[in-house]
Amino acid sequence: MSVVAPPAAYPRAVLFDLLTALLDSWTVWNAAAGSEARGRAWRAEYLRLTYGCGAYQPYEHLVEAAARAVGLPADAPAALEAGWDDLPAWDGARELLQALRPHCQLGVVTNCSQRLGQRAAALLGVDWDVVVTSEEAGFYKPDPRPYALALARLDTPASQAAFVAGSGYDLFGTSKVGLRTYWHNRVGLALPEGAPAPEAQSPRLEAALPWLAGFRAGSAPR
């Protein structure tokens, strides 16, 4: 007797971190800095500034301040922006989005200016249902307001949506709004101290698809 597979149970909407979960921004930051070590130090200082600044401050200004703080040449931020339209997608990113498109609303929640966020989102070739930047929300992630703004624009409750994170720091924000979260932990970072655990994680995006396809059939995180 043949076995009939249960129907897929996708969430109503899937929101993505953009610059780490879907796009390999690490490579472009490192190139602009001149080495991987200097790029990581620059990125770490930028993240420290965004997580500590409270209300939105211009993204480009924080990038410049972080570059100065770690001793990079004055032209490093310009080099970063010059490579912006060449941000590469991670393997499997476009395939995952194409697989989800018939089933879910798709959106981005990104720590970026409106100008650069829209440019980066366009690189995936997806007709996004919503793109929310920290500039629009008035706060940087992991403040819950950027995630909540995206859900409001989609008219979708958090219980019917999922989030695909690129940074473990997203888990502070997604837990506050009730978004079940998959962590695309591409470079094997440790979970930030005090952050809630993701419901699922993998260094690859491919594993997100079966998790999302069984989303409504699974249980919410404890």
CSV table of C-alpha atoms in Angstrom, one decimal, residues 13-179:
chain,number,residue,atom,x,y,z
A,13,ALA,CA,5.5,34.5,6.0
A,14,VAL,CA,9.2,34.0,6.2
A,15,LEU,CA,11.4,37.0,7.2
A,16,PHE,CA,15.2,37.0,6.6
A,17,ASP,CA,18.2,38.7,7.9
A,18,LEU,CA,19.7,40.0,4.6
A,19,LEU,CA,23.4,40.8,5.0
A,20,THR,CA,24.5,37.7,6.8
A,21,ALA,CA,21.8,35.0,6.3
A,22,LEU,CA,21.3,35.5,2.5
A,23,LEU,CA,24.3,37.5,1.3
A,24,ASP,CA,28.0,37.0,2.0
A,25,SER,CA,28.8,40.5,3.3
A,26,TRP,CA,31.8,39.1,5.2
A,27,THR,CA,33.7,38.9,1.9
A,28,VAL,CA,33.1,42.5,0.9
A,29,TRP,CA,33.9,43.9,4.3
A,30,ASN,CA,37.2,41.9,4.4
A,31,ALA,CA,38.1,43.1,0.9
A,32,ALA,CA,37.4,46.7,1.8
A,33,ALA,CA,39.5,46.4,5.0
A,34,GLY,CA,42.4,44.7,3.2
A,35,SER,CA,42.4,41.4,5.1
A,36,GLU,CA,40.0,39.0,6.9
A,37,ALA,CA,41.4,39.8,10.3
A,38,ARG,CA,40.9,43.6,9.8
A,39,GLY,CA,37.5,43.1,8.2
A,40,ARG,CA,36.3,41.0,11.2
A,41,ALA,CA,37.6,43.6,13.6
A,42,TRP,CA,35.9,46.4,11.7
A,43,ARG,CA,32.6,44.4,11.5
A,44,ALA,CA,32.8,43.6,15.2
A,45,GLU,CA,33.2,47.2,16.2
A,46,TYR,CA,30.4,48.2,13.8
A,47,LEU,CA,28.1,45.6,15.5
A,48,ARG,CA,29.1,46.9,18.9
A,49,LEU,CA,28.1,50.4,17.9
A,50,THR,CA,24.7,49.4,16.4
A,51,TYR,CA,23.8,47.2,19.4
A,52,GLY,CA,24.6,50.0,21.8
A,53,CYS,CA,23.3,53.1,20.0
A,54,GLY,CA,19.6,52.8,20.8
A,55,ALA,CA,17.6,54.9,18.3
A,56,TYR,CA,18.7,54.8,14.7
A,57,GLN,CA,21.9,56.6,13.8
A,58,PRO,CA,22.9,56.8,10.1
A,59,TYR,CA,24.3,53.4,9.1
A,60,GLU,CA,27.1,55.0,7.0
A,61,HIS,CA,28.2,57.1,9.9
A,62,LEU,CA,28.5,54.0,12.2
A,63,VAL,CA,30.5,52.2,9.5
A,64,GLU,CA,32.9,55.1,9.3
A,65,ALA,CA,33.2,55.4,13.1
A,66,ALA,CA,34.0,51.7,13.3
A,67,ALA,CA,36.6,52.0,10.7
A,68,ARG,CA,38.3,54.8,12.5
A,69,ALA,CA,38.1,53.0,15.8
A,70,VAL,CA,40.0,49.9,14.5
A,71,GLY,CA,42.6,52.0,12.6
A,72,LEU,CA,41.5,51.4,9.0
A,73,PRO,CA,42.4,53.8,6.2
A,74,ALA,CA,39.9,56.6,5.6
A,75,ASP,CA,38.9,55.2,2.3
A,76,ALA,CA,37.8,51.8,3.7
A,77,PRO,CA,34.1,52.8,4.0
A,78,ALA,CA,34.0,54.1,0.4
A,79,ALA,CA,35.6,50.8,-0.7
A,80,LEU,CA,32.8,48.9,1.1
A,81,GLU,CA,30.1,50.8,-0.7
A,82,ALA,CA,31.9,50.4,-4.0
A,83,GLY,CA,31.6,46.6,-3.6
A,84,TRP,CA,28.0,46.8,-2.4
A,85,ASP,CA,26.4,45.8,-5.7
A,86,ASP,CA,28.7,42.8,-5.9
A,87,LEU,CA,27.6,41.3,-2.5
A,88,PRO,CA,27.5,37.5,-3.4
A,89,ALA,CA,24.5,35.4,-2.3
A,90,TRP,CA,25.3,32.4,-0.2
A,91,ASP,CA,25.0,29.0,-1.9
A,92,GLY,CA,21.4,27.9,-1.8
A,93,ALA,CA,20.0,31.4,-1.0
A,94,ARG,CA,18.2,31.9,-4.4
A,95,GLU,CA,17.1,28.3,-4.5
A,96,LEU,CA,15.5,28.5,-1.0
A,97,LEU,CA,13.7,31.8,-1.9
A,98,GLN,CA,12.4,30.3,-5.2
A,99,ALA,CA,11.1,27.2,-3.3
A,100,LEU,CA,9.3,29.3,-0.8
A,101,ARG,CA,7.8,31.9,-3.1
A,102,PRO,CA,4.7,29.8,-4.1
A,103,HIS,CA,3.9,29.2,-0.4
A,104,CYS,CA,4.9,32.1,1.7
A,105,GLN,CA,5.1,35.9,1.9
A,106,LEU,CA,8.8,36.8,1.9
A,107,GLY,CA,10.4,39.7,3.6
A,108,VAL,CA,13.7,41.2,4.8
A,109,VAL,CA,14.6,42.8,8.1
A,110,THR,CA,18.1,44.3,7.9
A,111,ASN,CA,20.4,46.6,9.8
A,112,CYS,CA,21.1,49.0,7.1
A,113,SER,CA,20.1,52.4,5.6
A,114,GLN,CA,17.1,52.4,3.3
A,115,ARG,CA,19.3,53.3,0.3
A,116,LEU,CA,21.8,50.4,0.8
A,117,GLY,CA,19.1,48.0,2.1
A,118,GLN,CA,17.0,48.2,-1.0
A,119,ARG,CA,20.1,47.8,-3.2
A,120,ALA,CA,21.2,44.7,-1.4
A,121,ALA,CA,17.7,43.2,-1.3
A,122,ALA,CA,17.5,43.6,-5.1
A,123,LEU,CA,20.5,41.4,-5.6
A,124,LEU,CA,18.5,38.3,-4.8
A,125,GLY,CA,16.1,38.7,-7.7
A,126,VAL,CA,13.0,38.3,-5.5
A,127,ASP,CA,9.8,40.2,-5.6
A,128,TRP,CA,9.9,40.9,-1.8
A,129,ASP,CA,6.6,41.5,0.0
A,130,VAL,CA,8.4,43.7,2.4
A,131,VAL,CA,11.8,45.1,3.0
A,132,VAL,CA,12.3,46.8,6.4
A,133,THR,CA,15.5,48.6,7.2
A,134,SER,CA,16.7,49.8,10.6
A,135,GLU,CA,16.4,53.4,9.2
A,136,GLU,CA,12.7,52.9,8.5
A,137,ALA,CA,12.1,51.2,11.9
A,138,GLY,CA,14.1,53.9,13.7
A,139,PHE,CA,16.1,51.2,15.6
A,140,TYR,CA,18.7,48.6,14.9
A,141,LYS,CA,18.1,44.9,15.4
A,142,PRO,CA,17.9,43.2,17.9
A,143,ASP,CA,15.5,45.8,19.1
A,144,PRO,CA,12.1,44.2,18.5
A,145,ARG,CA,10.7,47.1,16.5
A,146,PRO,CA,12.2,46.3,13.1
A,147,TYR,CA,10.7,42.7,13.2
A,148,ALA,CA,7.4,44.0,14.5
A,149,LEU,CA,7.2,46.6,11.7
A,150,ALA,CA,7.7,43.9,9.0
A,151,LEU,CA,5.0,41.7,10.5
A,152,ALA,CA,2.6,44.7,10.7
A,153,ARG,CA,3.2,45.5,7.0
A,154,LEU,CA,2.5,41.9,6.1
A,155,ASP,CA,-0.6,41.8,8.4
A,156,THR,CA,0.8,38.6,9.8
A,157,PRO,CA,1.0,37.6,13.5
A,158,ALA,CA,4.3,36.4,14.7
A,159,SER,CA,2.8,33.0,15.4
A,160,GLN,CA,2.3,32.5,11.7
A,161,ALA,CA,5.8,33.7,10.6
A,162,ALA,CA,9.3,32.4,10.8
A,163,PHE,CA,12.7,34.2,10.8
A,164,VAL,CA,15.9,33.0,9.2
A,165,ALA,CA,18.8,34.7,11.1
A,166,GLY,CA,22.4,35.2,10.1
A,167,SER,CA,23.6,36.4,13.4
A,168,GLY,CA,23.0,35.0,16.8
A,169,TYR,CA,22.1,38.4,18.1
A,170,ASP,CA,18.9,38.3,16.1
A,171,LEU,CA,17.7,35.8,18.6
A,172,PHE,CA,17.4,38.4,21.3
A,173,GLY,CA,14.9,40.3,19.1
A,174,THR,CA,13.0,37.5,17.5
A,175,SER,CA,12.3,35.9,20.9
A,176,LYS,CA,10.8,39.2,22.1
A,177,VAL,CA,8.2,39.3,19.3
A,178,GLY,CA,7.6,35.5,19.3
A,179,LEU,CA,9.2,34.6,16.0
